[in-house]
JSON list of C-alpha atoms in Angstrom, two decimals:
[
{"chain": "V", "resi": 1, "resn": "MET", "atom": "CA", "xyz": [58.45, 39.37, 130.11]},
{"chain": "V", "resi": 2, "resn": "HIS", "atom": "CA", "xyz": [60.08, 36.04, 130.66]},
{"chain": "V", "resi": 3, "resn": "ASP", "atom": "CA", "xyz": [63.54, 34.96, 129.80]},
{"chain": "V", "resi": 4, "resn": "THR", "atom": "CA", "xyz": [63.82, 32.03, 127.54]},
{"chain": "V", "resi": 5, "resn": "THR", "atom": "CA", "xyz": [67.09, 30.13, 127.49]},
{"chain": "V", "resi": 6, "resn": "TYR", "atom": "CA", "xyz": [68.21, 28.64, 124.19]},
{"chain": "V", "resi": 7, "resn": "THR", "atom": "CA", "xyz": [70.80, 25.98, 123.87]},
{"chain": "V", "resi": 8, "resn": "ILE", "atom": "CA", "xyz": [73.17, 26.26, 120.96]},
{"chain": "V", "resi": 9, "resn": "THR", "atom": "CA", "xyz": [74.53, 23.06, 119.60]},
{"chain": "V", "resi": 10, "resn": "THR", "atom": "CA", "xyz": [76.98, 22.46, 116.84]},
{"chain": "V", "resi": 11, "resn": "HIS", "atom": "CA", "xyz": [76.93, 19.79, 114.27]},
{"chain": "V", "resi": 12, "resn": "ALA", "atom": "CA", "xyz": [79.37, 17.00, 115.01]},
{"chain": "V", "resi": 13, "resn": "PRO", "atom": "CA", "xyz": [82.04, 16.63, 112.36]},
{"chain": "V", "resi": 14, "resn": "HIS", "atom": "CA", "xyz": [81.83, 13.62, 110.05]},
{"chain": "V", "resi": 15, "resn": "THR", "atom": "CA", "xyz": [84.51, 11.05, 110.23]},
{"chain": "V", "resi": 16, "resn": "THR", "atom": "CA", "xyz": [83.83, 9.61, 106.81]},
{"chain": "V", "resi": 17, "resn": "ASP", "atom": "CA", "xyz": [85.39, 10.85, 103.54]},
{"chain": "V", "resi": 18, "resn": "ARG", "atom": "CA", "xyz": [81.98, 11.71, 102.24]},
{"chain": "V", "resi": 19, "resn": "PRO", "atom": "CA", "xyz": [80.73, 15.31, 102.50]},
{"chain": "V", "resi": 20, "resn": "ALA", "atom": "CA", "xyz": [77.83, 15.93, 104.80]},
{"chain": "V", "resi": 21, "resn": "TYR", "atom": "CA", "xyz": [74.65, 16.53, 102.88]},
{"chain": "V", "resi": 22, "resn": "PHE", "atom": "CA", "xyz": [71.82, 18.51, 104.36]},
{"chain": "V", "resi": 23, "resn": "PRO", "atom": "CA", "xyz": [68.27, 18.13, 103.30]},
{"chain": "V", "resi": 24, "resn": "ALA", "atom": "CA", "xyz": [66.86, 20.81, 101.04]},
{"chain": "V", "resi": 25, "resn": "PRO", "atom": "CA", "xyz": [65.23, 23.65, 102.94]},
{"chain": "V", "resi": 26, "resn": "ALA", "atom": "CA", "xyz": [61.44, 23.38, 103.30]},
{"chain": "V", "resi": 27, "resn": "GLU", "atom": "CA", "xyz": [60.96, 27.11, 102.53]},
{"chain": "V", "resi": 28, "resn": "PRO", "atom": "CA", "xyz": [61.91, 28.90, 99.37]},
{"chain": "V", "resi": 29, "resn": "VAL", "atom": "CA", "xyz": [65.49, 30.22, 99.26]},
{"chain": "V", "resi": 30, "resn": "MET", "atom": "CA", "xyz": [66.04, 34.03, 99.10]},
{"chain": "V", "resi": 31, "resn": "LEU", "atom": "CA", "xyz": [67.60, 35.51, 96.03]},
{"chain": "V", "resi": 32, "resn": "PRO", "atom": "CA", "xyz": [70.70, 37.72, 96.54]},
{"chain": "V", "resi": 33, "resn": "SER", "atom": "CA", "xyz": [68.68, 40.77, 95.42]},
{"chain": "V", "resi": 34, "resn": "GLU", "atom": "CA", "xyz": [66.08, 40.07, 98.18]},
{"chain": "V", "resi": 35, "resn": "ILE", "atom": "CA", "xyz": [68.61, 40.28, 100.96]},
{"chain": "V", "resi": 36, "resn": "PRO", "atom": "CA", "xyz": [67.98, 43.42, 103.02]},
{"chain": "V", "resi": 37, "resn": "PRO", "atom": "CA", "xyz": [70.73, 45.99, 103.57]},
{"chain": "V", "resi": 38, "resn": "GLY", "atom": "CA", "xyz": [73.00, 45.19, 106.60]},
{"chain": "V", "resi": 39, "resn": "VAL", "atom": "CA", "xyz": [72.52, 41.42, 106.08]},
{"chain": "V", "resi": 40, "resn": "GLN", "atom": "CA", "xyz": [74.96, 39.23, 104.25]},
{"chain": "V", "resi": 41, "resn": "MET", "atom": "CA", "xyz": [75.31, 35.58, 103.29]},
{"chain": "V", "resi": 42, "resn": "VAL", "atom": "CA", "xyz": [78.16, 34.11, 105.42]},
{"chain": "V", "resi": 43, "resn": "THR", "atom": "CA", "xyz": [79.73, 30.67, 105.62]},
{"chain": "V", "resi": 44, "resn": "LEU", "atom": "CA", "xyz": [80.19, 29.36, 109.14]},
{"chain": "V", "resi": 45, "resn": "PRO", "atom": "CA", "xyz": [83.30, 27.35, 110.12]},
{"chain": "V", "resi": 46, "resn": "GLY", "atom": "CA", "xyz": [81.29, 24.08, 109.89]},
{"chain": "V", "resi": 47, "resn": "GLY", "atom": "CA", "xyz": [80.50, 24.88, 106.21]},
{"chain": "V", "resi": 48, "resn": "ILE", "atom": "CA", "xyz": [76.90, 26.02, 106.69]},
{"chain": "V", "resi": 49, "resn": "ARG", "atom": "CA", "xyz": [75.88, 29.09, 104.72]},
{"chain": "V", "resi": 50, "resn": "THR", "atom": "CA", "xyz": [73.47, 31.34, 106.45]},
{"chain": "V", "resi": 51, "resn": "LEU", "atom": "CA", "xyz": [72.32, 35.03, 106.60]},
{"chain": "V", "resi": 52, "resn": "ALA", "atom": "CA", "xyz": [73.90, 37.21, 109.25]},
{"chain": "V", "resi": 53, "resn": "TYR", "atom": "CA", "xyz": [73.92, 40.87, 110.34]},
{"chain": "V", "resi": 54, "resn": "ILE", "atom": "CA", "xyz": [77.26, 42.40, 109.64]},
{"chain": "V", "resi": 55, "resn": "GLN", "atom": "CA", "xyz": [78.99, 45.40, 111.24]},
{"chain": "V", "resi": 56, "resn": "PRO", "atom": "CA", "xyz": [79.09, 48.35, 108.87]},
{"chain": "V", "resi": 57, "resn": "THR", "atom": "CA", "xyz": [82.54, 48.99, 107.65]},
{"chain": "V", "resi": 58, "resn": "THR", "atom": "CA", "xyz": [83.87, 52.47, 108.26]},
{"chain": "V", "resi": 59, "resn": "PRO", "atom": "CA", "xyz": [85.11, 54.32, 105.21]},
{"chain": "V", "resi": 60, "resn": "PRO", "atom": "CA", "xyz": [88.89, 54.88, 105.08]},
{"chain": "V", "resi": 61, "resn": "ALA", "atom": "CA", "xyz": [89.99, 58.17, 106.53]},
{"chain": "V", "resi": 62, "resn": "PRO", "atom": "CA", "xyz": [90.84, 60.77, 103.94]},
{"chain": "V", "resi": 63, "resn": "PRO", "atom": "CA", "xyz": [94.52, 61.34, 103.41]},
{"chain": "V", "resi": 64, "resn": "VAL", "atom": "CA", "xyz": [95.99, 64.13, 105.54]},
{"chain": "V", "resi": 65, "resn": "PRO", "atom": "CA", "xyz": [97.30, 66.87, 103.30]},
{"chain": "V", "resi": 66, "resn": "ALA", "atom": "CA", "xyz": [101.00, 67.55, 103.66]},
{"chain": "V", "resi": 67, "resn": "ALA", "atom": "CA", "xyz": [101.94, 70.83, 105.34]},
{"chain": "V", "resi": 68, "resn": "GLN", "atom": "CA", "xyz": [102.91, 73.43, 102.78]},
{"chain": "V", "resi": 69, "resn": "PRO", "atom": "CA", "xyz": [105.06, 76.51, 103.56]},
{"chain": "V", "resi": 70, "resn": "ILE", "atom": "CA", "xyz": [103.25, 79.86, 103.65]},
{"chain": "V", "resi": 71, "resn": "PRO", "atom": "CA", "xyz": [104.08, 82.03, 100.60]},
{"chain": "V", "resi": 72, "resn": "ALA", "atom": "CA", "xyz": [106.04, 85.21, 101.17]},
{"chain": "V", "resi": 73, "resn": "TRP", "atom": "CA", "xyz": [103.29, 87.45, 99.69]},
{"chain": "V", "resi": 74, "resn": "ALA", "atom": "CA", "xyz": [100.79, 86.05, 102.29]},
{"chain": "V", "resi": 75, "resn": "LYS", "atom": "CA", "xyz": [103.15, 86.78, 105.16]},
{"chain": "V", "resi": 76, "resn": "THR", "atom": "CA", "xyz": [103.74, 90.31, 103.89]},
{"chain": "V", "resi": 77, "resn": "THR", "atom": "CA", "xyz": [100.00, 90.90, 103.42]},
{"chain": "V", "resi": 78, "resn": "ALA", "atom": "CA", "xyz": [99.28, 89.54, 106.89]},
{"chain": "V", "resi": 79, "resn": "LEU", "atom": "CA", "xyz": [101.87, 91.93, 108.40]},
{"chain": "V", "resi": 80, "resn": "LEU", "atom": "CA", "xyz": [100.69, 94.94, 106.44]},
{"chain": "V", "resi": 81, "resn": "ALA", "atom": "CA", "xyz": [96.98, 94.49, 107.20]},
{"chain": "V", "resi": 82, "resn": "PRO", "atom": "CA", "xyz": [97.07, 95.73, 110.77]},
{"chain": "V", "resi": 83, "resn": "THR", "atom": "CA", "xyz": [99.36, 98.61, 109.73]},
{"chain": "V", "resi": 84, "resn": "VAL", "atom": "CA", "xyz": [97.05, 99.78, 106.95]},
{"chain": "V", "resi": 85, "resn": "GLY", "atom": "CA", "xyz": [94.01, 99.36, 109.18]},
{"chain": "V", "resi": 86, "resn": "GLY", "atom": "CA", "xyz": [95.66, 101.37, 111.98]},
{"chain": "V", "resi": 87, "resn": "GLY", "atom": "CA", "xyz": [96.58, 104.13, 109.53]},
{"chain": "V", "resi": 88, "resn": "ILE", "atom": "CA", "xyz": [92.99, 104.35, 108.26]},
{"chain": "V", "resi": 89, "resn": "ALA", "atom": "CA", "xyz": [91.70, 104.45, 111.81]},
{"chain": "V", "resi": 90, "resn": "ALA", "atom": "CA", "xyz": [94.18, 107.20, 112.75]},
{"chain": "V", "resi": 91, "resn": "ALA", "atom": "CA", "xyz": [93.11, 109.18, 109.65]},
{"chain": "V", "resi": 92, "resn": "GLY", "atom": "CA", "xyz": [89.49, 108.84, 110.59]},
{"chain": "V", "resi": 93, "resn": "ILE", "atom": "CA", "xyz": [90.08, 110.05, 114.17]},
{"chain": "V", "resi": 94, "resn": "GLY", "atom": "CA", "xyz": [92.18, 113.00, 112.83]},
{"chain": "V", "resi": 95, "resn": "LEU", "atom": "CA", "xyz": [89.39, 113.98, 110.45]},
{"chain": "V", "resi": 96, "resn": "SER", "atom": "CA", "xyz": [86.81, 113.77, 113.23]},
{"chain": "V", "resi": 97, "resn": "TYR", "atom": "CA", "xyz": [88.90, 116.20, 115.35]},
{"chain": "V", "resi": 98, "resn": "ALA", "atom": "CA", "xyz": [89.55, 118.47, 112.35]},
{"chain": "V", "resi": 99, "resn": "ALA", "atom": "CA", "xyz": [85.95, 118.55, 111.14]},
{"chain": "V", "resi": 100, "resn": "PRO", "atom": "CA", "xyz": [84.90, 121.82, 112.89]},
{"chain": "V", "resi": 101, "resn": "GLY", "atom": "CA", "xyz": [88.01, 123.57, 111.54]},
{"chain": "V", "resi": 102, "resn": "LEU", "atom": "CA", "xyz": [87.40, 122.23, 108.03]},
{"chain": "V", "resi": 103, "resn": "ILE", "atom": "CA", "xyz": [83.82, 123.46, 108.12]},
{"chain": "V", "resi": 104, "resn": "ALA", "atom": "CA", "xyz": [84.99, 126.90, 109.22]},
{"chain": "V", "resi": 105, "resn": "MET", "atom": "CA", "xyz": [87.65, 126.94, 106.46]},
{"chain": "V", "resi": 106, "resn": "THR", "atom": "CA", "xyz": [85.13, 125.99, 103.87]},
{"chain": "V", "resi": 107, "resn": "GLN", "atom": "CA", "xyz": [82.78, 128.81, 104.88]},
{"chain": "V", "resi": 108, "resn": "ALA", "atom": "CA", "xyz": [85.77, 131.24, 104.81]},
{"chain": "V", "resi": 109, "resn": "LEU", "atom": "CA", "xyz": [86.77, 130.02, 101.32]},
{"chain": "V", "resi": 110, "resn": "TRP", "atom": "CA", "xyz": [83.21, 130.56, 100.05]},
{"chain": "V", "resi": 111, "resn": "SER", "atom": "CA", "xyz": [83.27, 134.05, 101.50]},
{"chain": "V", "resi": 112, "resn": "ALA", "atom": "CA", "xyz": [86.57, 134.74, 99.75]},
{"chain": "V", "resi": 113, "resn": "VAL", "atom": "CA", "xyz": [85.16, 133.40, 96.47]},
{"chain": "V", "resi": 114, "resn": "ALA", "atom": "CA", "xyz": [82.10, 135.65, 96.80]},
{"chain": "V", "resi": 115, "resn": "LEU", "atom": "CA", "xyz": [84.31, 138.68, 97.55]},
{"chain": "V", "resi": 116, "resn": "ILE", "atom": "CA", "xyz": [86.53, 138.02, 94.48]},
{"chain": "V", "resi": 117, "resn": "ALA", "atom": "CA", "xyz": [83.45, 137.61, 92.25]},
{"chain": "V", "resi": 118, "resn": "ALA", "atom": "CA", "xyz": [81.97, 140.83, 93.53]},
{"chain": "V", "resi": 119, "resn": "GLY", "atom": "CA", "xyz": [85.29, 142.62, 93.07]},
{"chain": "V", "resi": 120, "resn": "THR", "atom": "CA", "xyz": [85.67, 141.51, 89.42]},
{"chain": "V", "resi": 121, "resn": "ILE", "atom": "CA", "xyz": [82.21, 142.77, 88.61]},
{"chain": "V", "resi": 122, "resn": "ALA", "atom": "CA", "xyz": [82.35, 146.07, 90.63]},
{"chain": "V", "resi": 123, "resn": "ALA", "atom": "CA", "xyz": [85.95, 147.14, 89.79]},
{"chain": "V", "resi": 124, "resn": "PRO", "atom": "CA", "xyz": [85.27, 148.02, 86.11]},
{"chain": "V", "resi": 125, "resn": "LEU", "atom": "CA", "xyz": [82.07, 149.78, 87.01]},
{"chain": "V", "resi": 126, "resn": "VAL", "atom": "CA", "xyz": [83.82, 151.92, 89.62]},
{"chain": "V", "resi": 127, "resn": "LEU", "atom": "CA", "xyz": [86.73, 152.69, 87.28]},
{"chain": "V", "resi": 128, "resn": "ARG", "atom": "CA", "xyz": [84.42, 153.69, 84.45]},
{"chain": "V", "resi": 129, "resn": "ALA", "atom": "CA", "xyz": [82.41, 155.94, 86.78]},
{"chain": "V", "resi": 130, "resn": "ALA", "atom": "CA", "xyz": [85.60, 157.63, 88.11]},
{"chain": "V", "resi": 131, "resn": "ARG", "atom": "CA", "xyz": [87.00, 158.11, 84.63]},
{"chain": "V", "resi": 132, "resn": "SER", "atom": "CA", "xyz": [83.83, 159.70, 83.27]},
{"chain": "V", "resi": 133, "resn": "SER", "atom": "CA", "xyz": [83.61, 162.11, 86.20]},
{"chain": "V", "resi": 134, "resn": "THR", "atom": "CA", "xyz": [87.19, 163.35, 85.79]},
{"chain": "V", "resi": 135, "resn": "ASN", "atom": "CA", "xyz": [86.93, 163.79, 82.01]},
{"chain": "V", "resi": 136, "resn": "SER", "atom": "CA", "xyz": [83.54, 165.43, 82.00]},
{"chain": "V", "resi": 137, "resn": "GLY", "atom": "CA", "xyz": [84.67, 168.82, 80.56]},
{"chain": "V", "resi": 138, "resn": "GLN", "atom": "CA", "xyz": [87.69, 167.83, 78.48]},
{"chain": "V", "resi": 139, "resn": "SER", "atom": "CA", "xyz": [88.14, 166.19, 75.11]},
{"chain": "V", "resi": 140, "resn": "THR", "atom": "CA", "xyz": [89.86, 162.88, 74.85]},
{"chain": "V", "resi": 141, "resn": "THR", "atom": "CA", "xyz": [92.99, 162.48, 72.71]},
{"chain": "V", "resi": 142, "resn": "HIS", "atom": "CA", "xyz": [93.08, 159.57, 70.28]},
{"chain": "V", "resi": 143, "resn": "ILE", "atom": "CA", "xyz": [96.43, 158.27, 69.14]},
{"chain": "V", "resi": 144, "resn": "THR", "atom": "CA", "xyz": [96.60, 156.12, 65.97]},
{"chain": "V", "resi": 145, "resn": "GLN", "atom": "CA", "xyz": [99.70, 154.40, 64.56]},
{"chain": "V", "resi": 146, "resn": "ASN", "atom": "CA", "xyz": [100.17, 153.18, 61.01]},
{"chain": "V", "resi": 147, "resn": "ILE", "atom": "CA", "xyz": [103.01, 150.80, 60.21]},
{"chain": "V", "resi": 148, "resn": "THR", "atom": "CA", "xyz": [103.90, 149.53, 56.73]},
{"chain": "V", "resi": 149, "resn": "ALA", "atom": "CA", "xyz": [106.63, 147.15, 55.55]},
{"chain": "V", "resi": 150, "resn": "SER", "atom": "CA", "xyz": [107.52, 145.91, 52.01]},
{"chain": "V", "resi": 151, "resn": "GLY", "atom": "CA", "xyz": [108.69, 142.30, 51.67]},
{"chain": "V", "resi": 152, "resn": "MET", "atom": "CA", "xyz": [109.42, 139.77, 54.23]},
{"chain": "V", "resi": 153, "resn": "PHE", "atom": "CA", "xyz": [112.69, 141.32, 55.42]},
{"chain": "V", "resi": 154, "resn": "GLY", "atom": "CA", "xyz": [111.95, 144.89, 54.36]},
{"chain": "V", "resi": 155, "resn": "ARG", "atom": "CA", "xyz": [112.27, 147.87, 56.63]},
{"chain": "V", "resi": 156, "resn": "ALA", "atom": "CA", "xyz": [109.13, 148.96, 58.45]},
{"chain": "V", "resi": 157, "resn": "ASN", "atom": "CA", "xyz": [107.98, 152.64, 58.31]},
{"chain": "V", "resi": 158, "resn": "GLY", "atom": "CA", "xyz": [105.32, 154.04, 60.69]},
{"chain": "V", "resi": 159, "resn": "THR", "atom": "CA", "xyz": [103.43, 157.28, 61.48]},
{"chain": "V", "resi": 160, "resn": "ILE", "atom": "CA", "xyz": [101.82, 158.32, 64.74]},
{"chain": "V", "resi": 161, "resn": "ASN", "atom": "CA", "xyz": [98.79, 160.70, 64.57]},
{"chain": "V", "resi": 162, "resn": "HIS", "atom": "CA", "xyz": [97.45, 162.66, 67.61]},
{"chain": "V", "resi": 163, "resn": "ARG", "atom": "CA", "xyz": [93.86, 163.76, 67.24]}
]
């Protein structure tokens, strides 16, 4: 690779009142639609128009939003969140400690329910059996009552019969 040194010269300004004319370019001129991206037609200080690479312009920074105060409901919620979470955690720990006792109480309640159900079924049977054994040689007495009344506010009369 060898370094080539190029000498840059500028066009001397004209001292006459006539504008400087340059000969027409030998090659065809590029249309604006043919210029590649990142290249732009620029006018140099001497008046010459040429193509040049341009630095990309940075987009303007977005506006910084103004600081807004925090609403009261958000502050309250933020303060309550740890309290509610701690309460739920404490309840969970308490239930984990109480679980064996709760299981034992559940079994005891089911035993009590079974005892009550058995008692409601067995009690009438036992009473009927006891009554029939005590009354085996005796007759039973039936008492009937007849009540009559005439009119809505009439006096009621009744009779009681023992048989």
